[in-house]
XYZ file of C-alpha atoms in Angstrom:
281
model
C -39.989 2.623 -32.397
C -36.247 2.542 -32.095
C -34.502 1.484 -28.947
C -33.415 3.224 -25.781
C -29.884 3.429 -24.410
C -29.571 -0.344 -24.508
C -29.034 -0.044 -28.250
C -25.454 0.913 -27.421
C -24.923 -2.826 -27.124
C -25.394 -3.346 -30.850
C -22.313 -1.264 -31.581
C -19.557 -2.714 -29.390
C -15.871 -1.982 -29.999
C -14.876 -3.515 -33.305
C -18.453 -3.686 -34.597
C -18.615 -3.740 -38.387
C -21.460 -4.214 -40.818
C -18.927 -5.909 -43.080
C -18.561 -8.933 -40.821
C -19.633 -12.045 -42.663
C -22.948 -13.513 -41.547
C -22.955 -17.060 -40.343
C -25.817 -19.448 -41.005
C -28.071 -20.209 -38.022
C -28.632 -23.752 -36.816
C -31.226 -25.692 -38.774
C -33.552 -27.365 -36.284
C -37.278 -28.137 -36.243
C -39.315 -25.881 -33.920
C -42.620 -23.989 -33.934
C -42.741 -20.855 -36.041
C -42.414 -17.685 -33.945
C -45.312 -15.293 -33.442
C -43.821 -12.152 -34.942
C -44.011 -9.829 -37.922
C -41.705 -7.454 -39.775
C -42.635 -4.004 -38.477
C -40.196 -1.544 -40.073
C -36.762 -0.675 -41.387
C -34.890 2.039 -39.482
C -32.689 4.487 -41.407
C -30.001 6.482 -39.611
C -29.606 10.061 -40.834
C -28.051 13.305 -39.572
C -30.687 15.320 -41.494
C -34.115 13.848 -40.755
C -36.001 16.936 -41.914
C -34.580 16.639 -45.429
C -35.310 12.912 -45.531
C -38.826 13.465 -44.217
C -39.444 16.203 -46.781
C -38.528 13.778 -49.574
C -40.560 10.905 -48.158
C -43.660 13.037 -47.654
C -43.264 15.605 -50.418
C -42.047 13.340 -53.214
C -43.379 9.900 -52.297
C -46.596 10.796 -50.489
C -45.663 9.124 -47.200
C -47.918 9.549 -44.163
C -46.254 10.557 -40.886
C -47.333 8.192 -38.102
C -45.522 9.583 -35.091
C -42.221 10.033 -33.354
C -40.463 11.148 -30.216
C -37.267 11.421 -28.208
C -35.193 8.672 -26.645
C -31.767 8.483 -25.046
C -29.229 9.592 -27.642
C -31.598 9.865 -30.591
C -34.887 11.091 -31.992
C -37.192 9.058 -34.205
C -40.099 9.537 -36.569
C -42.004 6.869 -38.478
C -43.836 7.076 -41.793
C -46.045 4.740 -43.787
C -45.442 4.387 -47.502
C -48.664 2.958 -48.868
C -52.449 3.102 -48.685
C -55.376 1.012 -47.478
C -57.004 0.403 -50.857
C -55.808 -3.207 -50.951
C -54.527 -5.712 -48.372
C -50.875 -5.395 -47.371
C -50.321 -2.305 -49.537
C -47.289 -0.628 -48.059
C -44.748 -0.746 -45.255
C -43.363 1.433 -42.497
C -40.003 3.227 -42.297
C -38.350 4.887 -39.328
C -35.873 7.761 -39.413
C -33.508 7.936 -36.442
C -31.140 10.829 -35.829
C -28.618 11.691 -33.085
C -29.991 13.827 -30.245
C -28.214 14.801 -27.027
C -25.318 12.445 -27.816
C -23.673 13.326 -24.513
C -26.201 10.933 -22.959
C -25.508 8.153 -25.473
C -23.514 8.580 -28.668
C -24.205 5.174 -30.269
C -26.025 6.642 -33.267
C -23.605 9.518 -33.716
C -20.759 6.978 -33.815
C -22.659 4.760 -36.233
C -23.183 7.602 -38.713
C -19.579 8.773 -38.351
C -18.366 5.253 -39.150
C -20.841 4.127 -41.812
C -22.620 7.256 -43.031
C -26.379 7.544 -43.207
C -28.378 4.539 -44.302
C -29.992 1.332 -43.007
C -29.512 0.752 -39.292
C -31.783 -2.148 -38.296
C -34.869 -4.196 -39.093
C -37.501 -4.346 -36.353
C -39.670 -7.406 -35.803
C -42.580 -7.131 -33.360
C -43.183 -10.163 -31.152
C -46.052 -11.064 -28.856
C -43.842 -12.397 -26.048
C -40.223 -11.275 -26.096
C -39.148 -13.346 -23.096
C -40.386 -16.507 -24.795
C -38.689 -15.556 -28.074
C -35.390 -14.924 -26.301
C -35.554 -18.366 -24.721
C -36.274 -19.921 -28.112
C -33.411 -18.057 -29.784
C -30.934 -19.064 -27.090
C -32.012 -22.682 -27.416
C -31.164 -22.387 -31.114
C -27.684 -21.086 -30.346
C -28.255 -17.369 -30.928
C -26.890 -14.721 -28.576
C -29.296 -11.758 -28.247
C -27.671 -8.547 -26.993
C -29.013 -5.261 -25.652
C -31.793 -7.114 -23.855
C -34.129 -4.756 -21.956
C -37.316 -6.139 -20.436
C -37.758 -3.401 -17.810
C -40.289 -1.228 -19.667
C -43.676 -2.930 -20.090
C -44.548 -0.546 -22.925
C -41.431 -1.368 -24.963
C -39.237 -4.427 -24.447
C -36.369 -5.100 -26.843
C -33.360 -7.188 -27.789
C -31.021 -7.388 -30.786
C -29.261 -9.873 -33.018
C -25.985 -8.644 -34.486
C -25.181 -8.895 -38.221
C -22.831 -11.832 -37.741
C -25.836 -13.922 -36.643
C -28.571 -12.281 -38.711
C -27.014 -12.376 -42.175
C -25.567 -8.887 -42.422
C -28.299 -6.753 -40.847
C -28.968 -5.749 -37.232
C -32.305 -7.250 -36.158
C -34.303 -5.693 -33.345
C -36.950 -7.797 -31.608
C -39.536 -5.707 -29.786
C -42.651 -6.265 -27.723
C -44.963 -3.260 -27.393
C -48.085 -2.944 -25.280
C -49.116 0.421 -26.751
C -48.565 0.301 -30.520
C -51.292 -0.967 -32.862
C -50.531 -4.440 -34.136
C -49.766 -3.644 -37.769
C -48.509 -0.619 -39.717
C -51.786 -0.309 -41.617
C -53.576 0.208 -38.286
C -51.187 3.041 -37.435
C -51.771 4.513 -40.885
C -55.535 4.520 -40.396
C -55.136 6.100 -36.980
C -52.903 8.826 -38.425
C -55.348 9.431 -41.266
C -58.192 9.989 -38.809
C -56.469 11.793 -35.946
C -52.990 12.785 -37.122
C -49.539 11.638 -35.998
C -48.612 10.958 -32.392
C -45.670 12.899 -30.971
C -43.757 12.383 -27.744
C -42.894 15.160 -28.446
C -43.539 16.554 -31.940
C -39.995 17.551 -32.865
C -40.286 17.373 -36.675
C -41.792 20.108 -38.899
C -45.378 19.734 -40.077
C -45.534 18.684 -43.717
C -48.270 18.415 -46.300
C -48.166 16.854 -49.741
C -50.191 16.436 -52.887
C -47.905 13.685 -54.198
C -49.504 10.332 -55.080
C -49.074 7.735 -52.365
C -46.203 5.477 -53.394
C -46.146 2.016 -51.840
C -43.064 0.497 -50.288
C -43.365 -2.884 -51.965
C -40.384 -4.650 -50.405
C -37.028 -4.365 -48.711
C -34.236 -5.900 -50.795
C -31.434 -7.665 -48.926
C -28.071 -8.758 -50.320
C -26.844 -12.151 -49.146
C -23.705 -14.219 -49.677
C -25.897 -17.328 -49.321
C -29.515 -16.535 -50.305
C -30.819 -19.969 -49.307
C -29.302 -19.753 -45.814
C -30.646 -16.221 -45.426
C -34.080 -17.346 -46.567
C -33.968 -20.173 -44.027
C -33.005 -17.703 -41.289
C -35.775 -15.212 -42.004
C -38.362 -17.978 -42.344
C -37.484 -20.438 -39.597
C -36.083 -17.968 -37.070
C -38.070 -14.801 -37.810
C -41.356 -16.250 -38.994
C -41.344 -15.283 -42.668
C -43.252 -17.196 -45.319
C -42.096 -17.756 -48.901
C -44.441 -16.209 -51.455
C -43.098 -16.424 -54.983
C -39.626 -14.878 -54.897
C -40.321 -12.901 -51.714
C -40.613 -13.466 -47.975
C -43.779 -12.097 -46.392
C -45.149 -11.518 -42.899
C -48.607 -10.750 -41.531
C -49.403 -7.056 -41.883
C -47.601 -6.524 -45.182
C -43.898 -6.829 -44.343
C -42.022 -8.106 -47.383
C -38.363 -8.874 -48.114
C -36.619 -9.960 -51.312
C -33.222 -11.624 -51.042
C -30.661 -11.249 -53.824
C -27.115 -12.528 -54.260
C -24.555 -10.119 -52.833
C -21.761 -10.905 -55.264
C -18.824 -8.678 -54.341
C -21.018 -6.321 -52.297
C -21.450 -6.377 -48.527
C -24.412 -8.440 -47.253
C -27.220 -6.367 -45.775
C -29.981 -4.037 -46.888
C -29.495 -3.165 -50.575
C -32.370 -0.871 -51.584
C -36.118 -0.361 -51.345
C -38.557 -1.122 -54.130
C -41.538 1.176 -54.594
C -44.757 0.877 -56.483
C -47.097 3.742 -57.305
C -50.700 2.528 -57.053
C -51.804 4.919 -59.797
C -49.741 3.311 -62.531
C -48.336 0.151 -60.898
C -44.848 1.086 -62.076
C -41.785 1.688 -59.968
C -41.088 5.327 -59.271
C -37.869 6.933 -60.444
C -34.774 6.040 -58.493
C -34.186 8.386 -55.580
C -31.696 8.414 -52.698
C -33.234 9.282 -49.327
C -31.412 8.913 -46.000
C -28.598 7.058 -47.720
C -30.670 4.343 -49.404
C -31.983 4.005 -52.948
C -35.733 3.963 -53.545
C -36.360 2.352 -56.918
Protein backbone atom coordinates (compact mmCIF):
# COMPACT_ATOMS: atom_id res chain seq x y z
CA UNK A 1 0.00 0.00 0.00
CA UNK A 2 1.10 3.57 -0.43
CA UNK A 3 1.58 5.89 2.47
CA UNK A 4 -0.66 8.19 4.46
CA UNK A 5 -0.23 11.93 4.92
CA UNK A 6 3.30 11.41 6.21
CA UNK A 7 4.37 10.88 2.61
CA UNK A 8 4.32 14.66 2.29
CA UNK A 9 7.75 14.47 3.88
CA UNK A 10 9.25 12.84 0.81
CA UNK A 11 8.53 15.94 -1.25
CA UNK A 12 9.97 18.84 0.74
CA UNK A 13 10.60 22.26 -0.81
CA UNK A 14 13.32 21.91 -3.41
CA UNK A 15 12.81 18.16 -3.81
CA UNK A 16 14.01 16.89 -7.18
CA UNK A 17 14.35 13.43 -8.63
CA UNK A 18 17.35 14.79 -10.53
CA UNK A 19 19.47 15.16 -7.40
CA UNK A 20 22.53 12.97 -7.67
CA UNK A 21 22.51 9.89 -5.45
CA UNK A 22 25.33 9.50 -3.01
CA UNK A 23 26.83 6.14 -2.13
CA UNK A 24 25.90 4.74 1.29
CA UNK A 25 28.54 3.83 3.84
CA UNK A 26 30.13 0.44 3.33
CA UNK A 27 30.16 -1.36 6.67
CA UNK A 28 29.73 -4.99 7.73
CA UNK A 29 26.35 -5.75 9.37
CA UNK A 30 23.66 -8.44 9.28
CA UNK A 31 21.47 -8.52 6.21
CA UNK A 32 18.05 -6.94 6.83
CA UNK A 33 14.87 -9.00 6.94
CA UNK A 34 12.96 -7.39 4.09
CA UNK A 35 11.75 -7.95 0.55
CA UNK A 36 10.89 -5.85 -2.48
CA UNK A 37 7.10 -5.62 -2.44
CA UNK A 38 6.11 -3.29 -5.30
CA UNK A 39 6.77 -0.29 -7.50
CA UNK A 40 4.29 2.58 -7.18
CA UNK A 41 3.35 4.58 -10.28
CA UNK A 42 1.79 8.03 -9.95
CA UNK A 43 -0.93 8.79 -12.50
CA UNK A 44 -3.79 11.28 -12.90
CA UNK A 45 -5.78 8.68 -14.89
CA UNK A 46 -5.72 5.39 -12.99
CA UNK A 47 -8.70 3.94 -14.84
CA UNK A 48 -6.89 4.18 -18.18
CA UNK A 49 -3.72 2.69 -16.71
CA UNK A 50 -5.69 -0.10 -15.04
CA UNK A 51 -7.53 -0.85 -18.28
CA UNK A 52 -4.19 -1.31 -20.06
CA UNK A 53 -2.66 -3.39 -17.28
CA UNK A 54 -5.66 -5.70 -17.03
CA UNK A 55 -6.98 -5.60 -20.59
CA UNK A 56 -3.70 -5.75 -22.49
CA UNK A 57 -1.29 -7.44 -20.09
CA UNK A 58 -3.63 -9.73 -18.16
CA UNK A 59 -2.88 -8.25 -14.74
CA UNK A 60 -4.90 -9.39 -11.71
CA UNK A 61 -6.34 -6.67 -9.47
CA UNK A 62 -5.41 -7.36 -5.84
CA UNK A 63 -7.07 -4.50 -4.00
CA UNK A 64 -7.04 -0.82 -3.25
CA UNK A 65 -8.51 1.97 -1.19
CA UNK A 66 -8.43 5.59 -0.11
CA UNK A 67 -5.83 7.41 1.95
CA UNK A 68 -5.14 11.04 2.79
CA UNK A 69 -4.56 12.88 -0.48
CA UNK A 70 -4.58 9.87 -2.78
CA UNK A 71 -6.23 6.65 -3.87
CA UNK A 72 -4.39 3.43 -4.64
CA UNK A 73 -4.94 0.12 -6.39
CA UNK A 74 -2.51 -2.77 -6.72
CA UNK A 75 -2.20 -5.40 -9.43
CA UNK A 76 -0.12 -8.53 -9.91
CA UNK A 77 1.55 -9.12 -13.25
CA UNK A 78 2.30 -12.82 -13.30
CA UNK A 79 0.98 -16.27 -12.45
CA UNK A 80 1.61 -19.09 -9.99
CA UNK A 81 2.74 -21.72 -12.49
CA UNK A 82 6.37 -21.38 -11.43
CA UNK A 83 8.20 -19.96 -8.39
CA UNK A 84 8.69 -16.19 -8.33
CA UNK A 85 6.76 -15.66 -11.57
CA UNK A 86 5.69 -12.05 -11.47
CA UNK A 87 5.67 -8.88 -9.39
CA UNK A 88 3.25 -6.34 -8.01
CA UNK A 89 2.57 -2.77 -9.17
CA UNK A 90 0.64 -0.01 -7.45
CA UNK A 91 -1.18 2.87 -9.11
CA UNK A 92 -1.57 5.98 -6.95
CA UNK A 93 -3.66 8.97 -7.97
CA UNK A 94 -4.55 12.31 -6.31
CA UNK A 95 -7.78 12.29 -4.29
CA UNK A 96 -9.14 15.09 -2.11
CA UNK A 97 -5.90 17.08 -2.49
CA UNK A 98 -7.25 19.76 -0.17
CA UNK A 99 -6.34 17.35 2.65
CA UNK A 100 -2.84 16.69 1.30
CA UNK A 101 -1.62 17.71 -2.14
CA UNK A 102 1.75 15.89 -2.15
CA UNK A 103 0.83 13.62 -5.06
CA UNK A 104 -0.89 16.35 -7.04
CA UNK A 105 2.27 18.45 -6.72
CA UNK A 106 4.47 15.51 -7.68
CA UNK A 107 2.53 14.89 -10.90
CA UNK A 108 2.44 18.61 -11.73
CA UNK A 109 6.23 18.78 -11.35
CA UNK A 110 7.34 15.46 -12.84
CA UNK A 111 4.38 14.09 -14.78
CA UNK A 112 3.05 10.59 -14.31
CA UNK A 113 5.50 7.78 -13.76
CA UNK A 114 7.50 5.98 -11.05
CA UNK A 115 6.99 7.39 -7.57
CA UNK A 116 8.61 4.96 -5.12
CA UNK A 117 9.78 1.41 -4.45
CA UNK A 118 8.27 -0.28 -1.40
CA UNK A 119 10.20 -2.78 0.69
CA UNK A 120 8.31 -4.73 3.36
CA UNK A 121 10.17 -5.28 6.63
CA UNK A 122 9.40 -7.48 9.61
CA UNK A 123 10.37 -4.88 12.22
CA UNK A 124 10.46 -1.28 11.04
CA UNK A 125 11.70 0.17 14.33
CA UNK A 126 14.71 -2.14 14.24
CA UNK A 127 15.40 -1.31 10.59
CA UNK A 128 15.25 2.42 11.30
CA UNK A 129 17.81 2.01 14.07
CA UNK A 130 20.06 0.02 11.74
CA UNK A 131 19.77 2.60 8.96
CA UNK A 132 20.56 5.49 11.29
CA UNK A 133 23.60 3.63 12.59
CA UNK A 134 24.76 3.41 8.97
CA UNK A 135 24.38 7.15 8.49
CA UNK A 136 21.05 7.22 6.65
CA UNK A 137 18.33 9.73 7.50
CA UNK A 138 14.84 8.20 7.14
CA UNK A 139 12.04 10.75 6.73
CA UNK A 140 8.25 10.57 6.95
CA UNK A 141 8.52 8.11 9.82
CA UNK A 142 5.10 6.97 11.10
CA UNK A 143 4.92 4.15 13.62
CA UNK A 144 1.49 5.07 15.04
CA UNK A 145 -0.64 2.62 13.03
CA UNK A 146 0.02 -1.02 13.96
CA UNK A 147 -1.50 -2.16 10.66
CA UNK A 148 0.82 -0.01 8.52
CA UNK A 149 4.07 1.55 9.72
CA UNK A 150 6.29 3.39 7.25
CA UNK A 151 9.36 5.49 6.60
CA UNK A 152 11.19 6.76 3.52
CA UNK A 153 14.66 7.24 2.10
CA UNK A 154 14.99 10.13 -0.34
CA UNK A 155 16.64 9.74 -3.77
CA UNK A 156 19.83 11.46 -2.68
CA UNK A 157 20.47 8.54 -0.30
CA UNK A 158 18.83 5.72 -2.26
CA UNK A 159 20.47 6.15 -5.65
CA UNK A 160 17.84 8.16 -7.49
CA UNK A 161 14.60 6.51 -6.35
CA UNK A 162 12.36 7.14 -3.34
CA UNK A 163 12.38 4.03 -1.14
CA UNK A 164 9.49 3.30 1.20
CA UNK A 165 10.04 0.90 4.09
CA UNK A 166 6.81 -0.55 5.45
CA UNK A 167 5.73 -2.98 8.14
CA UNK A 168 2.23 -4.41 7.74
CA UNK A 169 0.35 -6.65 10.14
CA UNK A 170 -2.53 -7.34 7.73
CA UNK A 171 -1.07 -7.95 4.26
CA UNK A 172 0.00 -11.44 3.17
CA UNK A 173 3.76 -11.82 3.19
CA UNK A 174 4.41 -12.00 -0.54
CA UNK A 175 2.68 -10.76 -3.70
CA UNK A 176 2.02 -14.31 -4.89
CA UNK A 177 -0.03 -14.90 -1.73
CA UNK A 178 -2.14 -11.84 -2.51
CA UNK A 179 -2.55 -13.08 -6.08
CA UNK A 180 -3.83 -16.45 -4.90
CA UNK A 181 -6.21 -14.75 -2.49
CA UNK A 182 -7.55 -12.52 -5.28
CA UNK A 183 -7.93 -15.51 -7.59
CA UNK A 184 -10.05 -17.33 -5.03
CA UNK A 185 -12.07 -14.51 -3.47
CA UNK A 186 -11.55 -11.40 -5.59
CA UNK A 187 -9.84 -8.09 -4.82
CA UNK A 188 -10.09 -6.32 -1.48
CA UNK A 189 -11.40 -2.75 -1.52
CA UNK A 190 -11.39 -0.13 1.22
CA UNK A 191 -13.41 1.05 -0.65
CA UNK A 192 -13.75 -0.28 -4.21
CA UNK A 193 -13.30 2.97 -6.12
CA UNK A 194 -12.02 1.55 -9.43
CA UNK A 195 -14.23 0.06 -12.19
CA UNK A 196 -14.60 -3.71 -12.41
CA UNK A 197 -12.55 -5.13 -15.27
CA UNK A 198 -12.31 -8.49 -16.96
CA UNK A 199 -9.79 -9.72 -19.49
CA UNK A 200 -9.03 -12.61 -21.78
CA UNK A 201 -5.45 -11.43 -22.36
CA UNK A 202 -2.63 -13.88 -21.56
CA UNK A 203 -1.02 -13.23 -18.20
CA UNK A 204 2.20 -11.32 -18.83
CA UNK A 205 4.84 -11.53 -16.12
CA UNK A 206 6.64 -8.52 -14.75
CA UNK A 207 10.12 -9.99 -14.91
CA UNK A 208 12.11 -7.12 -13.41
CA UNK A 209 12.33 -3.43 -12.65
CA UNK A 210 15.20 -1.75 -14.49
CA UNK A 211 17.04 1.04 -12.68
CA UNK A 212 19.47 3.55 -14.19
CA UNK A 213 22.52 4.33 -12.07
CA UNK A 214 25.49 6.68 -12.38
CA UNK A 215 27.52 4.09 -10.44
CA UNK A 216 26.04 0.59 -10.92
CA UNK A 217 28.42 -1.06 -8.45
CA UNK A 218 27.58 1.42 -5.68
CA UNK A 219 23.87 1.01 -6.41
CA UNK A 220 24.22 -2.76 -6.34
CA UNK A 221 26.00 -2.50 -2.99
CA UNK A 222 23.20 -0.29 -1.65
CA UNK A 223 20.35 -2.57 -2.70
CA UNK A 224 22.18 -5.66 -1.44
CA UNK A 225 23.79 -4.55 1.81
CA UNK A 226 21.19 -2.00 2.87
CA UNK A 227 17.97 -3.41 1.38
CA UNK A 228 18.67 -7.12 1.51
CA UNK A 229 18.96 -7.98 -2.18
CA UNK A 230 20.95 -10.93 -3.47
CA UNK A 231 22.93 -11.01 -6.72
CA UNK A 232 21.64 -13.62 -9.15
CA UNK A 233 23.35 -13.44 -12.52
CA UNK A 234 22.97 -9.85 -13.72
CA UNK A 235 19.98 -9.16 -11.46
CA UNK A 236 19.22 -8.46 -7.81
CA UNK A 237 16.54 -10.67 -6.28
CA UNK A 238 14.51 -10.82 -3.08
CA UNK A 239 12.35 -13.49 -1.46
CA UNK A 240 8.89 -13.57 -3.03
CA UNK A 241 10.00 -12.73 -6.56
CA UNK A 242 11.11 -9.09 -6.42
CA UNK A 243 13.78 -8.49 -9.04
CA UNK A 244 15.80 -5.45 -10.13
CA UNK A 245 18.31 -4.97 -12.94
CA UNK A 246 20.74 -2.07 -12.73
CA UNK A 247 22.04 -0.41 -15.89
CA UNK A 248 24.39 2.51 -16.49
CA UNK A 249 22.54 5.82 -16.63
CA UNK A 250 24.85 7.56 -19.07
CA UNK A 251 23.43 11.03 -19.66
CA UNK A 252 20.01 10.07 -18.29
CA UNK A 253 18.74 10.75 -14.77
CA UNK A 254 19.31 7.92 -12.25
CA UNK A 255 16.13 6.16 -11.16
CA UNK A 256 13.56 3.74 -12.51
CA UNK A 257 14.09 3.31 -16.27
CA UNK A 258 11.48 0.81 -17.49
CA UNK A 259 9.82 -2.52 -16.74
CA UNK A 260 10.66 -5.76 -18.48
CA UNK A 261 7.84 -8.20 -19.19
CA UNK A 262 7.75 -11.82 -20.15
CA UNK A 263 4.73 -13.65 -21.53
CA UNK A 264 4.66 -17.19 -20.13
CA UNK A 265 3.04 -18.52 -23.31
CA UNK A 266 5.97 -17.73 -25.57
CA UNK A 267 8.72 -16.60 -23.16
CA UNK A 268 9.30 -13.49 -25.27
CA UNK A 269 9.00 -9.89 -24.19
CA UNK A 270 5.72 -8.28 -25.09
CA UNK A 271 5.60 -5.28 -27.39
CA UNK A 272 6.72 -2.01 -25.90
CA UNK A 273 3.86 -0.12 -24.28
CA UNK A 274 3.67 3.04 -22.17
CA UNK A 275 1.36 2.77 -19.16
CA UNK A 276 1.19 5.36 -16.37
CA UNK A 277 4.25 7.10 -17.77
CA UNK A 278 6.60 4.11 -17.85
CA UNK A 279 7.63 1.79 -20.66
CA UNK A 280 6.74 -1.90 -20.45
CA UNK A 281 9.07 -3.80 -22.76
